[in-house]
Each structure stands twice: as C-alpha cells, then as structure tokens.
Amino acid sequence: MASYDAIVLGLGGVGSATLMHVAKRGLRVLGLDRFGIAHDRGSSHGQTRIIRQAYFEHPNYVPLALRSYELWRALEDESDLPLLQQVGLVQIGPPAGEVISGVLRSAAEHDLPVEQLSADEAMRHWPALEVPEDAAAVFESRAGYLRVEACVRAHAAAARSAGAELRTEEAVVGWKVERSGEVTVQTDAGEYRAARLIIAAGAWAPELLADLSIPFEVLRKSVFWYATDLPEFGASELPCFLFELTELDADSRPANQCEFYGFPAIDQLGVKVAEHSGGLVVRDPLRVSRELMPADRARVEAFTTGCLPDLGYRLHAHRVCLYTMSPDRHFIVDRHPQHANVVFAAGLSGHGFKFTPVLGEALADLAIDGTTKLPIEFLGLSRFGRSSS
Ligand SMILES: Cc1cc2nc3c(=O)[nH]c(=O)nc-3n(C[C@H](O)[C@H](O)[C@H](O)COP(=O)(O)OP(=O)(O)OC[C@H]3O[C@@H](n4cnc5c(N)ncnc54)[C@H](O)[C@@H]3O)c2cc1C
C-alpha cells in the first residue's frame, strides 16, 4: 500500500490550496478527488468569485482576507496568470442592515478604506444600478473578483510543481485511523496510508465528517449570465455589486431579508447575477438537479428588473453550484476531536472561496505542526461545545 506524509481529500478550492502549502513544506503528499481539477460538480466553478476585505459577516475574517490577498498575488506571480481583479464592490442595503453596518464595523475596526454613498450618489456613479431610496451604499475599491477555475488550476499546478502527487477521478469511500495512529484512506481504486489526513470535501463534508454530528446543510444555488451590449455594465464602469433587500409579504409588510449579488460583464458571457439567500436543500450532492428551475430565474429577474433595470432578459448561460452551510454560517476549521492528525475545513457557507489560500496555509500548519499562528480560533469546533484533539 502506498504511504505518504499526508493525504488531502478533495482538490477543489480549499484542497488544491492545501495541497500546495503541504507540498511546499516538503512533505510527501497525495491529493485525491472524485472529479477532475476545476470541475463543475462542487462549489468552485462558474467563472468568478467576489473577494473583499471589509467583511460584513464578522471583523475576525479581515486578517484572513488580508493574508489571502498576499497569497493570491503570490500565486499570480508563480503561475503568471491574472487571478484577482480589483474592480471594486458596491454593497447596498438598509443603513442598519447586516451588510452596511457589518461592512462599516469591519472597516472601522481594521482601518480599511470604504466610501459611503447615498442612494442618489450611487446611481449617479453607476448608471446601471437602481438603488432603493431608503438604502445606503458602501464602495470598497480594494474588492473585486477572482477567476475561480483558474485559481483552482493554479493551486493544483503549483502543488504538482512542489512535488505533490494528484489522483483525480478517484472517489474516497472511507477513512480510518489505525491503532498505529496512521490514517488509511480507501478509494474506489485502492487504499493509501498517511501520517496525516486533511479533509477539504466541500459539499461532501457532511458524509465524510459524519462522526462530528454537525448539522451541515447543503444548498442548491443557481447562477445566471445575461448578455448586454450596454457599456454601463462593463467592468470599466460597473464594479461587483451586492444588494441586501427586504421582501414584502402579501400585505406589503416587510418580511424576509434577501441578498442578490453580481459581476460586471467581463467577457461575452455577460453580467453574472445570483441570489445569495435561499436555495433548495440538497440530500445527495451527486444527484442534484442541474436543470434551470423557472422559480430561480423568476427571483433573479425580479431582482434585475428592480435594481438593474436596463439589463434585459437575454439569458446567456446558467449553472448550478453548492453551498455547504454550517449551523452559524461561519466556516469550521479545526483538528478532529478524536484524531489529532486529521484536520478539516468544512461548512464554508457560500463565502469561502476568497479565503482558500489562507485556509490551505492554516490546514497545512494544523496538520504538520498541530497549531497555527493564523487567527482562526473563532472558526474552531469549540463554539459548538466540542474541543479539538
Ligand atoms: C454560486 C456560488 C457563489 C459563490 N460566491 C462566492 C463569492 O463570491 N466569494 C467567495 O469567497 N465564495 C463564494 N462562494 C463560496 C465558495 O465558492 C466555496 O465556499 C468554496 O469554493 C468551497 O470550496 P471547497 O474546497 O470547500 O469545496 P469544493 O471546491 O467543492 O471542493 C471539494 C472537493 O472535494 C471533492 N470530494 C468530495 N468528496 C470526495 C470523495 N469522497 N472522494 C474524492 N473527492 C471528493 C469534490 O469532488 C470537490 O472537488 C460561492 C459558492 C457558490 C456555489
């Protein structure tokens, strides 16, 4: 049986980055994935991902975001590929809502530059946008987008250059820690042994980490691209955008908060738009429907009609992607409570891609040193009343 210093299970966003970091630290490492590199069956596909620093979800993410920027730039240098485009991000919502107040809190705590605008100012700046009159806007010029598939490929290539072995189209069917402390990983093609196992299985974390009894929820998300020739939707005029909106009930009373986001047209695919809130619960990620569901399209087009009124309805492309939600929508990154040599990142909750390089670095530290200097304590299992090993 082939034996390694470490095995990385899953070579998507997190796993490809982790494989690179582990290999660069000089370990003999194997990476396994049931699909190919940069495939479209998990959570790391669909052209682009937003990257930002003034993190509305919690200020604790900011140092990790800043480290990720450094690591993305280093990966660009190494791969000689443009991966991160700082076209900016405008976030729009109720002044006291989660998004606007969260951005301002993170910006203030970490001294990050953000510009506050009224609804009218935002519409004058970006004629493509229609902003509700009671909404506020914040613009972060350092934000932008990552080319998601190119990022995964670049991490995988850098891992290979650093000596990692990659096996794709090979599904892991189980793993266990032997009495010796070594980990055995069983796949549909064979068995491997390693001193350490790093699990970065995305939507399959619930089954591969079932013994943690964390109630993850996998959600089906639809993404749409609309063709447009209007210059105000191009990347030189429109930044990435995110709207927090209040849905009204049948009696026109405020009901749910919902979030929609999108990207300027960066190529012939056009403007990408999607809903961050909502999503159907997925029981088996291998069998999720990838068909266009009219209800998803109707929600996105109700948003574009209201907030991007000149975009039109020339639907060019559609994709389905998966969010893996943790119970509190924050990532879970830790050592396994029973096995100190098994570490994992799970439940990235639909906002993890920008952090994949720093998560890879942290997982490599945890697997090799048992600890990391990166400030990830807030992402640990202890918040669910469980301690790591
Ligand atoms: C539509 C959409 C939009 C998003 N927008 C943003 C955004 O703007 N900004 C942002 O930062 N984040 C965003 N995210 C979230 C981000 O993309 C994810 O958090 C991130 O990509 C998850 O990476 P991952 O490595 O956990 O999962 P994946 O990239 O899916 O990787 C998991 C890998 O594990 C493999 N695997 C699983 N089980 C097995 C097994 N048994 N055997 C072998 N291999 C296995 C899978 O094949 C897969 O390749 C978005 C997500 C979606 C779906």
PDB file of N, CA and C and ligand atoms in Angstrom, residues 8-16 32-39 41-46 48-52 55 144 146 148 152 167 169-174 186-187 200-205 207-208 219-223 261 263 272 274-276 286 319-324 331 345-356 359, ligand 1:
ATOM      1  N   VAL A   8      -4.501  14.767   1.117  1.00  0.00           N
ATOM      2  CA  VAL A   8      -5.525  15.811   1.072  1.00  0.00           C
ATOM      3  C   VAL A   8      -6.732  15.232   0.328  1.00  0.00           C
ATOM      4  N   LEU A   9      -7.853  15.179   1.019  1.00  0.00           N
ATOM      5  CA  LEU A   9      -9.081  14.604   0.446  1.00  0.00           C
ATOM      6  C   LEU A   9      -9.932  15.743  -0.110  1.00  0.00           C
ATOM      7  N   GLY A  10     -10.019  15.799  -1.435  1.00  0.00           N
ATOM      8  CA  GLY A  10     -10.761  16.880  -2.087  1.00  0.00           C
ATOM      9  C   GLY A  10      -9.775  17.892  -2.642  1.00  0.00           C
ATOM     10  N   LEU A  11      -9.883  18.172  -3.952  1.00  0.00           N
ATOM     11  CA  LEU A  11      -8.951  19.109  -4.605  1.00  0.00           C
ATOM     12  C   LEU A  11      -9.712  20.247  -5.274  1.00  0.00           C
ATOM     13  N   GLY A  12     -10.741  20.738  -4.581  1.00  0.00           N
ATOM     14  CA  GLY A  12     -11.458  21.920  -5.063  1.00  0.00           C
ATOM     15  C   GLY A  12     -10.762  23.171  -4.570  1.00  0.00           C
ATOM     16  N   GLY A  13     -11.546  24.173  -4.176  1.00  0.00           N
ATOM     17  CA  GLY A  13     -10.964  25.443  -3.745  1.00  0.00           C
ATOM     18  C   GLY A  13      -9.984  25.258  -2.593  1.00  0.00           C
ATOM     19  N   VAL A  14     -10.434  24.700  -1.501  1.00  0.00           N
ATOM     20  CA  VAL A  14      -9.590  24.574  -0.308  1.00  0.00           C
ATOM     21  C   VAL A  14      -8.519  23.512  -0.502  1.00  0.00           C
ATOM     22  N   GLY A  15      -8.919  22.355  -1.056  1.00  0.00           N
ATOM     23  CA  GLY A  15      -7.984  21.237  -1.150  1.00  0.00           C
ATOM     24  C   GLY A  15      -6.805  21.523  -2.062  1.00  0.00           C
ATOM     25  N   SER A  16      -7.051  22.198  -3.196  1.00  0.00           N
ATOM     26  CA  SER A  16      -5.932  22.479  -4.118  1.00  0.00           C
ATOM     27  C   SER A  16      -4.929  23.419  -3.445  1.00  0.00           C
ATOM     28  N   LEU A  32      -6.407  13.723  -3.551  1.00  0.00           N
ATOM     29  CA  LEU A  32      -7.404  12.848  -4.183  1.00  0.00           C
ATOM     30  C   LEU A  32      -8.676  13.632  -4.482  1.00  0.00           C
ATOM     31  N   ASP A  33      -9.248  13.407  -5.667  1.00  0.00           N
ATOM     32  CA  ASP A  33     -10.567  13.989  -5.954  1.00  0.00           C
ATOM     33  C   ASP A  33     -11.368  13.034  -6.832  1.00  0.00           C
ATOM     34  N   ARG A  34     -12.657  13.002  -6.583  1.00  0.00           N
ATOM     35  CA  ARG A  34     -13.509  12.096  -7.367  1.00  0.00           C
ATOM     36  C   ARG A  34     -13.772  12.656  -8.771  1.00  0.00           C
ATOM     37  N   PHE A  35     -13.534  13.966  -8.967  1.00  0.00           N
ATOM     38  CA  PHE A  35     -13.684  14.564 -10.299  1.00  0.00           C
ATOM     39  C   PHE A  35     -12.322  15.099 -10.745  1.00  0.00           C
ATOM     40  N   GLY A  36     -12.322  15.857 -11.865  1.00  0.00           N
ATOM     41  CA  GLY A  36     -11.074  16.445 -12.352  1.00  0.00           C
ATOM     42  C   GLY A  36     -10.802  17.785 -11.672  1.00  0.00           C
ATOM     43  N   ILE A  37      -9.653  18.386 -11.995  1.00  0.00           N
ATOM     44  CA  ILE A  37      -9.311  19.691 -11.417  1.00  0.00           C
ATOM     45  C   ILE A  37     -10.186  20.781 -12.053  1.00  0.00           C
ATOM     46  N   ALA A  38     -10.732  21.646 -11.214  1.00  0.00           N
ATOM     47  CA  ALA A  38     -11.607  22.751 -11.647  1.00  0.00           C
ATOM     48  C   ALA A  38     -12.874  22.231 -12.346  1.00  0.00           C
ATOM     49  N   HIS A  39     -13.438  21.181 -11.788  1.00  0.00           N
ATOM     50  CA  HIS A  39     -14.679  20.608 -12.343  1.00  0.00           C
ATOM     51  C   HIS A  39     -15.885  21.471 -11.931  1.00  0.00           C
ATOM     52  N   ARG A  41     -18.904  20.278 -10.511  1.00  0.00           N
ATOM     53  CA  ARG A  41     -19.903  19.489  -9.769  1.00  0.00           C
ATOM     54  C   ARG A  41     -19.937  19.835  -8.277  1.00  0.00           C
ATOM     55  N   GLY A  42     -19.015  20.722  -7.846  1.00  0.00           N
ATOM     56  CA  GLY A  42     -18.950  21.048  -6.418  1.00  0.00           C
ATOM     57  C   GLY A  42     -19.329  22.489  -6.165  1.00  0.00           C
ATOM     58  N   SER A  43     -18.373  23.235  -5.557  1.00  0.00           N
ATOM     59  CA  SER A  43     -18.654  24.620  -5.147  1.00  0.00           C
ATOM     60  C   SER A  43     -17.682  25.627  -5.732  1.00  0.00           C
ATOM     61  N   SER A  44     -16.744  25.190  -6.572  1.00  0.00           N
ATOM     62  CA  SER A  44     -15.695  26.111  -7.043  1.00  0.00           C
ATOM     63  C   SER A  44     -15.677  26.208  -8.563  1.00  0.00           C
ATOM     64  N   HIS A  45     -16.795  26.640  -9.131  1.00  0.00           N
ATOM     65  CA  HIS A  45     -16.861  26.829 -10.585  1.00  0.00           C
ATOM     66  C   HIS A  45     -17.829  27.973 -10.876  1.00  0.00           C
ATOM     67  N   GLY A  46     -17.843  28.393 -12.129  1.00  0.00           N
ATOM     68  CA  GLY A  46     -18.788  29.452 -12.517  1.00  0.00           C
ATOM     69  C   GLY A  46     -18.116  30.798 -12.720  1.00  0.00           C
ATOM     70  N   THR A  48     -16.387  33.322 -11.701  1.00  0.00           N
ATOM     71  CA  THR A  48     -15.904  34.383 -10.795  1.00  0.00           C
ATOM     72  C   THR A  48     -16.347  34.161  -9.346  1.00  0.00           C
ATOM     73  N   ARG A  49     -15.575  34.750  -8.420  1.00  0.00           N
ATOM     74  CA  ARG A  49     -15.956  34.841  -7.012  1.00  0.00           C
ATOM     75  C   ARG A  49     -15.593  36.236  -6.518  1.00  0.00           C
ATOM     76  N   ILE A  50     -16.455  36.806  -5.665  1.00  0.00           N
ATOM     77  CA  ILE A  50     -16.142  38.124  -5.090  1.00  0.00           C
ATOM     78  C   ILE A  50     -15.072  37.958  -4.018  1.00  0.00           C
ATOM     79  N   ILE A  51     -14.145  38.901  -3.989  1.00  0.00           N
ATOM     80  CA  ILE A  51     -13.164  38.984  -2.893  1.00  0.00           C
ATOM     81  C   ILE A  51     -13.261  40.391  -2.315  1.00  0.00           C
ATOM     82  N   ARG A  52     -13.222  40.480  -1.001  1.00  0.00           N
ATOM     83  CA  ARG A  52     -13.400  41.781  -0.328  1.00  0.00           C
ATOM     84  C   ARG A  52     -12.709  41.712   1.014  1.00  0.00           C
ATOM     85  N   TYR A  55     -15.287  42.954   5.869  1.00  0.00           N
ATOM     86  CA  TYR A  55     -16.122  41.753   5.854  1.00  0.00           C
ATOM     87  C   TYR A  55     -17.352  41.909   6.721  1.00  0.00           C
ATOM     88  N   GLY A 144     -13.035  43.011  -5.421  1.00  0.00           N
ATOM     89  CA  GLY A 144     -13.080  42.674  -6.838  1.00  0.00           C
ATOM     90  C   GLY A 144     -13.471  41.227  -7.011  1.00  0.00           C
ATOM     91  N   LEU A 146     -12.241  37.078  -8.304  1.00  0.00           N
ATOM     92  CA  LEU A 146     -11.237  36.050  -8.608  1.00  0.00           C
ATOM     93  C   LEU A 146     -11.772  35.202  -9.755  1.00  0.00           C
ATOM     94  N   VAL A 148     -12.344  31.880 -10.717  1.00  0.00           N
ATOM     95  CA  VAL A 148     -12.366  30.747  -9.807  1.00  0.00           C
ATOM     96  C   VAL A 148     -11.695  29.489 -10.382  1.00  0.00           C
ATOM     97  N   VAL A 152      -8.142  27.534  -9.007  1.00  0.00           N
ATOM     98  CA  VAL A 152      -8.013  26.122  -8.597  1.00  0.00           C
ATOM     99  C   VAL A 152      -6.912  25.447  -9.427  1.00  0.00           C
ATOM    100  N   ARG A 167      -4.263  12.523  -7.722  1.00  0.00           N
ATOM    101  CA  ARG A 167      -5.072  11.465  -8.342  1.00  0.00           C
ATOM    102  C   ARG A 167      -6.500  11.958  -8.442  1.00  0.00           C
ATOM    103  N   GLU A 169     -10.485  11.657 -10.536  1.00  0.00           N
ATOM    104  CA  GLU A 169     -11.445  10.628 -10.950  1.00  0.00           C
ATOM    105  C   GLU A 169     -11.323   9.413 -10.032  1.00  0.00           C
ATOM    106  N   GLU A 170     -11.035   9.637  -8.777  1.00  0.00           N
ATOM    107  CA  GLU A 170     -10.902   8.551  -7.801  1.00  0.00           C
ATOM    108  C   GLU A 170     -11.646   8.985  -6.533  1.00  0.00           C
ATOM    109  N   ALA A 171     -12.709   8.275  -6.201  1.00  0.00           N
ATOM    110  CA  ALA A 171     -13.553   8.688  -5.072  1.00  0.00           C
ATOM    111  C   ALA A 171     -13.113   8.007  -3.779  1.00  0.00           C
ATOM    112  N   VAL A 172     -13.031   8.777  -2.729  1.00  0.00           N
ATOM    113  CA  VAL A 172     -12.739   8.212  -1.402  1.00  0.00           C
ATOM    114  C   VAL A 172     -14.037   7.618  -0.867  1.00  0.00           C
ATOM    115  N   VAL A 173     -13.970   6.359  -0.454  1.00  0.00           N
ATOM    116  CA  VAL A 173     -15.183   5.730   0.083  1.00  0.00           C
ATOM    117  C   VAL A 173     -15.133   5.608   1.600  1.00  0.00           C
ATOM    118  N   GLY A 174     -13.958   5.824   2.191  1.00  0.00           N
ATOM    119  CA  GLY A 174     -13.888   5.790   3.650  1.00  0.00           C
ATOM    120  C   GLY A 174     -12.482   6.098   4.138  1.00  0.00           C
ATOM    121  N   GLN A 186      -9.480   4.771   1.923  1.00  0.00           N
ATOM    122  CA  GLN A 186      -9.921   3.798   0.934  1.00  0.00           C
ATOM    123  C   GLN A 186     -10.622   4.511  -0.199  1.00  0.00           C
ATOM    124  N   THR A 187     -10.254   4.181  -1.426  1.00  0.00           N
ATOM    125  CA  THR A 187     -10.931   4.793  -2.575  1.00  0.00           C
ATOM    126  C   THR A 187     -11.573   3.699  -3.419  1.00  0.00           C
ATOM    127  N   ALA A 200     -11.007  18.243   2.851  1.00  0.00           N
ATOM    128  CA  ALA A 200     -11.492  19.502   2.242  1.00  0.00           C
ATOM    129  C   ALA A 200     -12.524  19.106   1.195  1.00  0.00           C
ATOM    130  N   ALA A 201     -13.614  18.511   1.672  1.00  0.00           N
ATOM    131  CA  ALA A 201     -14.533  17.803   0.780  1.00  0.00           C
ATOM    132  C   ALA A 201     -15.750  18.616   0.379  1.00  0.00           C
ATOM    133  N   GLY A 202     -15.807  19.900   0.732  1.00  0.00           N
ATOM    134  CA  GLY A 202     -16.907  20.755   0.288  1.00  0.00           C
ATOM    135  C   GLY A 202     -18.264  20.174   0.665  1.00  0.00           C
ATOM    136  N   ALA A 203     -19.122  20.007  -0.333  1.00  0.00           N
ATOM    137  CA  ALA A 203     -20.498  19.543  -0.093  1.00  0.00           C
ATOM    138  C   ALA A 203     -20.561  18.099   0.394  1.00  0.00           C
ATOM    139  N   TRP A 204     -19.429  17.407   0.340  1.00  0.00           N
ATOM    140  CA  TRP A 204     -19.401  16.019   0.829  1.00  0.00           C
ATOM    141  C   TRP A 204     -18.852  15.933   2.246  1.00  0.00           C
ATOM    142  N   ALA A 205     -18.551  17.068   2.864  1.00  0.00           N
ATOM    143  CA  ALA A 205     -18.088  17.059   4.264  1.00  0.00           C
ATOM    144  C   ALA A 205     -19.112  16.415   5.193  1.00  0.00           C
ATOM    145  N   GLU A 207     -20.935  13.893   4.847  1.00  0.00           N
ATOM    146  CA  GLU A 207     -20.806  12.430   4.922  1.00  0.00           C
ATOM    147  C   GLU A 207     -19.412  12.006   5.369  1.00  0.00           C
ATOM    148  N   LEU A 208     -18.379  12.744   4.973  1.00  0.00           N
ATOM    149  CA  LEU A 208     -17.019  12.320   5.342  1.00  0.00           C
ATOM    150  C   LEU A 208     -16.654  12.708   6.769  1.00  0.00           C
ATOM    151  N   LEU A 219     -26.949  23.438   0.092  1.00  0.00           N
ATOM    152  CA  LEU A 219     -27.984  24.176  -0.642  1.00  0.00           C
ATOM    153  C   LEU A 219     -27.643  24.255  -2.125  1.00  0.00           C
ATOM    154  N   ARG A 220     -28.676  24.149  -2.930  1.00  0.00           N
ATOM    155  CA  ARG A 220     -28.523  24.280  -4.388  1.00  0.00           C
ATOM    156  C   ARG A 220     -28.672  25.751  -4.758  1.00  0.00           C
ATOM    157  N   LYS A 221     -27.674  26.274  -5.486  1.00  0.00           N
ATOM    158  CA  LYS A 221     -27.697  27.696  -5.869  1.00  0.00           C
ATOM    159  C   LYS A 221     -27.608  27.807  -7.391  1.00  0.00           C
ATOM    160  N   SER A 222     -28.387  28.727  -7.932  1.00  0.00           N
ATOM    161  CA  SER A 222     -28.388  28.940  -9.385  1.00  0.00           C
ATOM    162  C   SER A 222     -27.721  30.260  -9.717  1.00  0.00           C
ATOM    163  N   VAL A 223     -26.958  30.252 -10.781  1.00  0.00           N
ATOM    164  CA  VAL A 223     -26.235  31.447 -11.227  1.00  0.00           C
ATOM    165  C   VAL A 223     -26.608  31.706 -12.686  1.00  0.00           C
ATOM    166  N   TYR A 261     -26.427  39.322  -5.697  1.00  0.00           N
ATOM    167  CA  TYR A 261     -25.116  39.905  -5.998  1.00  0.00           C
ATOM    168  C   TYR A 261     -24.805  39.644  -7.462  1.00  0.00           C
ATOM    169  N   PHE A 263     -21.742  40.539 -10.964  1.00  0.00           N
ATOM    170  CA  PHE A 263     -20.443  40.954 -11.512  1.00  0.00           C
ATOM    171  C   PHE A 263     -20.683  41.705 -12.809  1.00  0.00           C
ATOM    172  N   LYS A 272     -23.132  38.530 -14.634  1.00  0.00           N
ATOM    173  CA  LYS A 272     -23.500  37.356 -13.822  1.00  0.00           C
ATOM    174  C   LYS A 272     -24.296  37.836 -12.615  1.00  0.00           C
ATOM    175  N   ALA A 274     -26.866  36.398  -9.185  1.00  0.00           N
ATOM    176  CA  ALA A 274     -27.341  35.239  -8.424  1.00  0.00           C
ATOM    177  C   ALA A 274     -27.919  35.700  -7.096  1.00  0.00           C
ATOM    178  N   GLU A 275     -28.668  34.798  -6.482  1.00  0.00           N
ATOM    179  CA  GLU A 275     -29.207  35.078  -5.151  1.00  0.00           C
ATOM    180  C   GLU A 275     -28.331  34.380  -4.111  1.00  0.00           C
ATOM    181  N   HIS A 276     -27.897  35.147  -3.109  1.00  0.00           N
ATOM    182  CA  HIS A 276     -27.072  34.575  -2.037  1.00  0.00           C
ATOM    183  C   HIS A 276     -27.966  33.931  -0.977  1.00  0.00           C
ATOM    184  N   LEU A 286     -24.343  14.411  -5.359  1.00  0.00           N
ATOM    185  CA  LEU A 286     -24.047  13.770  -6.647  1.00  0.00           C
ATOM    186  C   LEU A 286     -25.264  13.758  -7.565  1.00  0.00           C
ATOM    187  N   ARG A 319     -25.831  28.076 -14.401  1.00  0.00           N
ATOM    188  CA  ARG A 319     -25.088  26.984 -13.745  1.00  0.00           C
ATOM    189  C   ARG A 319     -25.674  26.738 -12.366  1.00  0.00           C
ATOM    190  N   VAL A 320     -25.481  25.525 -11.889  1.00  0.00           N
ATOM    191  CA  VAL A 320     -25.871  25.184 -10.517  1.00  0.00           C
ATOM    192  C   VAL A 320     -24.616  24.903  -9.721  1.00  0.00           C
ATOM    193  N   CYS A 321     -24.603  25.387  -8.498  1.00  0.00           N
ATOM    194  CA  CYS A 321     -23.423  25.280  -7.636  1.00  0.00           C
ATOM    195  C   CYS A 321     -23.935  24.992  -6.223  1.00  0.00           C
ATOM    196  N   LEU A 322     -23.057  24.581  -5.323  1.00  0.00           N
ATOM    197  CA  LEU A 322     -23.499  24.136  -3.995  1.00  0.00           C
ATOM    198  C   LEU A 322     -22.887  24.976  -2.876  1.00  0.00           C
ATOM    199  N   TYR A 323     -23.720  25.369  -1.922  1.00  0.00           N
ATOM    200  CA  TYR A 323     -23.238  25.962  -0.667  1.00  0.00           C
ATOM    201  C   TYR A 323     -23.300  24.863   0.390  1.00  0.00           C
ATOM    202  N   THR A 324     -22.329  24.805   1.278  1.00  0.00           N
ATOM    203  CA  THR A 324     -22.406  23.892   2.429  1.00  0.00           C
ATOM    204  C   THR A 324     -22.473  24.759   3.675  1.00  0.00           C
ATOM    205  N   PHE A 331     -17.249  29.399   8.868  1.00  0.00           N
ATOM    206  CA  PHE A 331     -16.504  28.197   8.491  1.00  0.00           C
ATOM    207  C   PHE A 331     -16.176  27.371   9.756  1.00  0.00           C
ATOM    208  N   ALA A 345     -11.480  21.498   6.878  1.00  0.00           N
ATOM    209  CA  ALA A 345     -12.226  22.761   6.705  1.00  0.00           C
ATOM    210  C   ALA A 345     -13.566  22.363   6.114  1.00  0.00           C
ATOM    211  N   ALA A 346     -14.646  22.866   6.701  1.00  0.00           N
ATOM    212  CA  ALA A 346     -15.978  22.464   6.246  1.00  0.00           C
ATOM    213  C   ALA A 346     -16.963  23.596   6.501  1.00  0.00           C
ATOM    214  N   GLY A 347     -18.111  23.506   5.845  1.00  0.00           N
ATOM    215  CA  GLY A 347     -19.177  24.487   6.106  1.00  0.00           C
ATOM    216  C   GLY A 347     -18.776  25.897   5.708  1.00  0.00           C
ATOM    217  N   LEU A 348     -18.226  26.055   4.509  1.00  0.00           N
ATOM    218  CA  LEU A 348     -17.768  27.389   4.092  1.00  0.00           C
ATOM    219  C   LEU A 348     -18.934  28.327   3.771  1.00  0.00           C
ATOM    220  N   SER A 349     -20.128  27.803   3.800  1.00  0.00           N
ATOM    221  CA  SER A 349     -21.361  28.600   3.874  1.00  0.00           C
ATOM    222  C   SER A 349     -21.521  29.660   2.776  1.00  0.00           C
ATOM    223  N   GLY A 350     -20.974  29.356   1.601  1.00  0.00           N
ATOM    224  CA  GLY A 350     -21.210  30.230   0.453  1.00  0.00           C
ATOM    225  C   GLY A 350     -20.376  31.492   0.418  1.00  0.00           C
ATOM    226  N   HIS A 351     -19.328  31.577   1.291  1.00  0.00           N
ATOM    227  CA  HIS A 351     -18.478  32.781   1.201  1.00  0.00           C
ATOM    228  C   HIS A 351     -16.993  32.450   1.379  1.00  0.00           C
ATOM    229  N   GLY A 352     -16.616  31.192   1.065  1.00  0.00           N
ATOM    230  CA  GLY A 352     -15.267  30.757   1.416  1.00  0.00           C
ATOM    231  C   GLY A 352     -14.202  30.869   0.357  1.00  0.00           C
ATOM    232  N   PHE A 353     -14.575  31.090  -0.917  1.00  0.00           N
ATOM    233  CA  PHE A 353     -13.530  30.930  -1.930  1.00  0.00           C
ATOM    234  C   PHE A 353     -12.373  31.907  -1.761  1.00  0.00           C
ATOM    235  N   LYS A 354     -12.705  33.161  -1.464  1.00  0.00           N
ATOM    236  CA  LYS A 354     -11.654  34.186  -1.336  1.00  0.00           C
ATOM    237  C   LYS A 354     -10.592  33.792  -0.321  1.00  0.00           C
ATOM    238  N   PHE A 355     -10.980  32.957   0.656  1.00  0.00           N
ATOM    239  CA  PHE A 355     -10.071  32.577   1.742  1.00  0.00           C
ATOM    240  C   PHE A 355      -9.309  31.276   1.468  1.00  0.00           C
ATOM    241  N   THR A 356      -9.538  30.659   0.311  1.00  0.00           N
ATOM    242  CA  THR A 356      -8.959  29.321   0.143  1.00  0.00           C
ATOM    243  C   THR A 356      -7.442  29.279   0.312  1.00  0.00           C
ATOM    244  N   LEU A 359      -6.809  29.397   4.088  1.00  0.00           N
ATOM    245  CA  LEU A 359      -7.291  28.170   4.730  1.00  0.00           C
ATOM    246  C   LEU A 359      -6.331  27.021   4.424  1.00  0.00           C
TER     247      LEU A 359
HETATM  248  C1  LIG B   1     -22.841  30.061  -6.669  1.00  0.00           C
HETATM  249  C2  LIG B   1     -21.759  30.287  -5.662  1.00  0.00           C
HETATM  250  C3  LIG B   1     -21.255  31.563  -5.493  1.00  0.00           C
HETATM  251  C4  LIG B   1     -20.269  31.819  -4.542  1.00  0.00           C
HETATM  252  N1  LIG B   1     -19.761  33.066  -4.440  1.00  0.00           N
HETATM  253  C5  LIG B   1     -18.699  33.290  -3.631  1.00  0.00           C
HETATM  254  C6  LIG B   1     -18.048  34.536  -3.654  1.00  0.00           C
HETATM  255  O1  LIG B   1     -18.439  35.451  -4.387  1.00  0.00           O
HETATM  256  N2  LIG B   1     -16.960  34.700  -2.852  1.00  0.00           N
HETATM  257  C7  LIG B   1     -16.488  33.696  -2.067  1.00  0.00           C
HETATM  258  O2  LIG B   1     -15.497  33.914  -1.369  1.00  0.00           O
HETATM  259  N3  LIG B   1     -17.092  32.496  -2.031  1.00  0.00           N
HETATM  260  C8  LIG B   1     -18.174  32.262  -2.801  1.00  0.00           C
HETATM  261  N4  LIG B   1     -18.772  31.057  -2.829  1.00  0.00           N
HETATM  262  C9  LIG B   1     -18.332  30.011  -1.898  1.00  0.00           C
HETATM  263  C10 LIG B   1     -17.084  29.316  -2.361  1.00  0.00           C
HETATM  264  O3  LIG B   1     -17.089  29.139  -3.748  1.00  0.00           O
HETATM  265  C11 LIG B   1     -16.991  27.998  -1.607  1.00  0.00           C
HETATM  266  O4  LIG B   1     -17.020  28.280  -0.203  1.00  0.00           O
HETATM  267  C12 LIG B   1     -15.698  27.292  -1.924  1.00  0.00           C
HETATM  268  O5  LIG B   1     -15.483  27.210  -3.305  1.00  0.00           O
HETATM  269  C13 LIG B   1     -15.750  25.888  -1.328  1.00  0.00           C
HETATM  270  O6  LIG B   1     -14.550  25.208  -1.590  1.00  0.00           O
HETATM  271  P1  LIG B   1     -14.378  23.727  -1.082  1.00  0.00           P
HETATM  272  O7  LIG B   1     -12.986  23.339  -1.355  1.00  0.00           O
HETATM  273  O8  LIG B   1     -14.919  23.603   0.298  1.00  0.00           O
HETATM  274  O9  LIG B   1     -15.387  22.861  -2.000  1.00  0.00           O
HETATM  275  P2  LIG B   1     -15.123  22.324  -3.477  1.00  0.00           P
HETATM  276  O10 LIG B   1     -14.372  23.296  -4.264  1.00  0.00           O
HETATM  277  O11 LIG B   1     -16.416  21.809  -3.993  1.00  0.00           O
HETATM  278  O12 LIG B   1     -14.127  21.115  -3.248  1.00  0.00           O
HETATM  279  C14 LIG B   1     -14.486  19.905  -2.621  1.00  0.00           C
HETATM  280  C15 LIG B   1     -13.841  18.809  -3.418  1.00  0.00           C
HETATM  281  O13 LIG B   1     -13.885  17.596  -2.705  1.00  0.00           O
HETATM  282  C16 LIG B   1     -14.076  16.564  -3.630  1.00  0.00           C
HETATM  283  N5  LIG B   1     -14.611  15.403  -2.932  1.00  0.00           N
HETATM  284  C17 LIG B   1     -15.659  15.404  -2.083  1.00  0.00           C
HETATM  285  N6  LIG B   1     -15.885  14.162  -1.615  1.00  0.00           N
HETATM  286  C18 LIG B   1     -14.959  13.369  -2.183  1.00  0.00           C
HETATM  287  C19 LIG B   1     -14.681  11.974  -2.093  1.00  0.00           C
HETATM  288  N7  LIG B   1     -15.440  11.143  -1.360  1.00  0.00           N
HETATM  289  N8  LIG B   1     -13.657  11.478  -2.809  1.00  0.00           N
HETATM  290  C20 LIG B   1     -12.886  12.312  -3.569  1.00  0.00           C
HETATM  291  N9  LIG B   1     -13.111  13.627  -3.695  1.00  0.00           N
HETATM  292  C21 LIG B   1     -14.136  14.156  -3.006  1.00  0.00           C
HETATM  293  C22 LIG B   1     -15.055  17.168  -4.626  1.00  0.00           C
HETATM  294  O14 LIG B   1     -15.077  16.470  -5.851  1.00  0.00           O
HETATM  295  C23 LIG B   1     -14.553  18.582  -4.738  1.00  0.00           C
HETATM  296  O15 LIG B   1     -13.634  18.730  -5.807  1.00  0.00           O
HETATM  297  C24 LIG B   1     -19.776  30.758  -3.751  1.00  0.00           C
HETATM  298  C25 LIG B   1     -20.274  29.473  -3.924  1.00  0.00           C
HETATM  299  C26 LIG B   1     -21.252  29.224  -4.885  1.00  0.00           C
HETATM  300  C27 LIG B   1     -21.785  27.826  -5.051  1.00  0.00           C
END
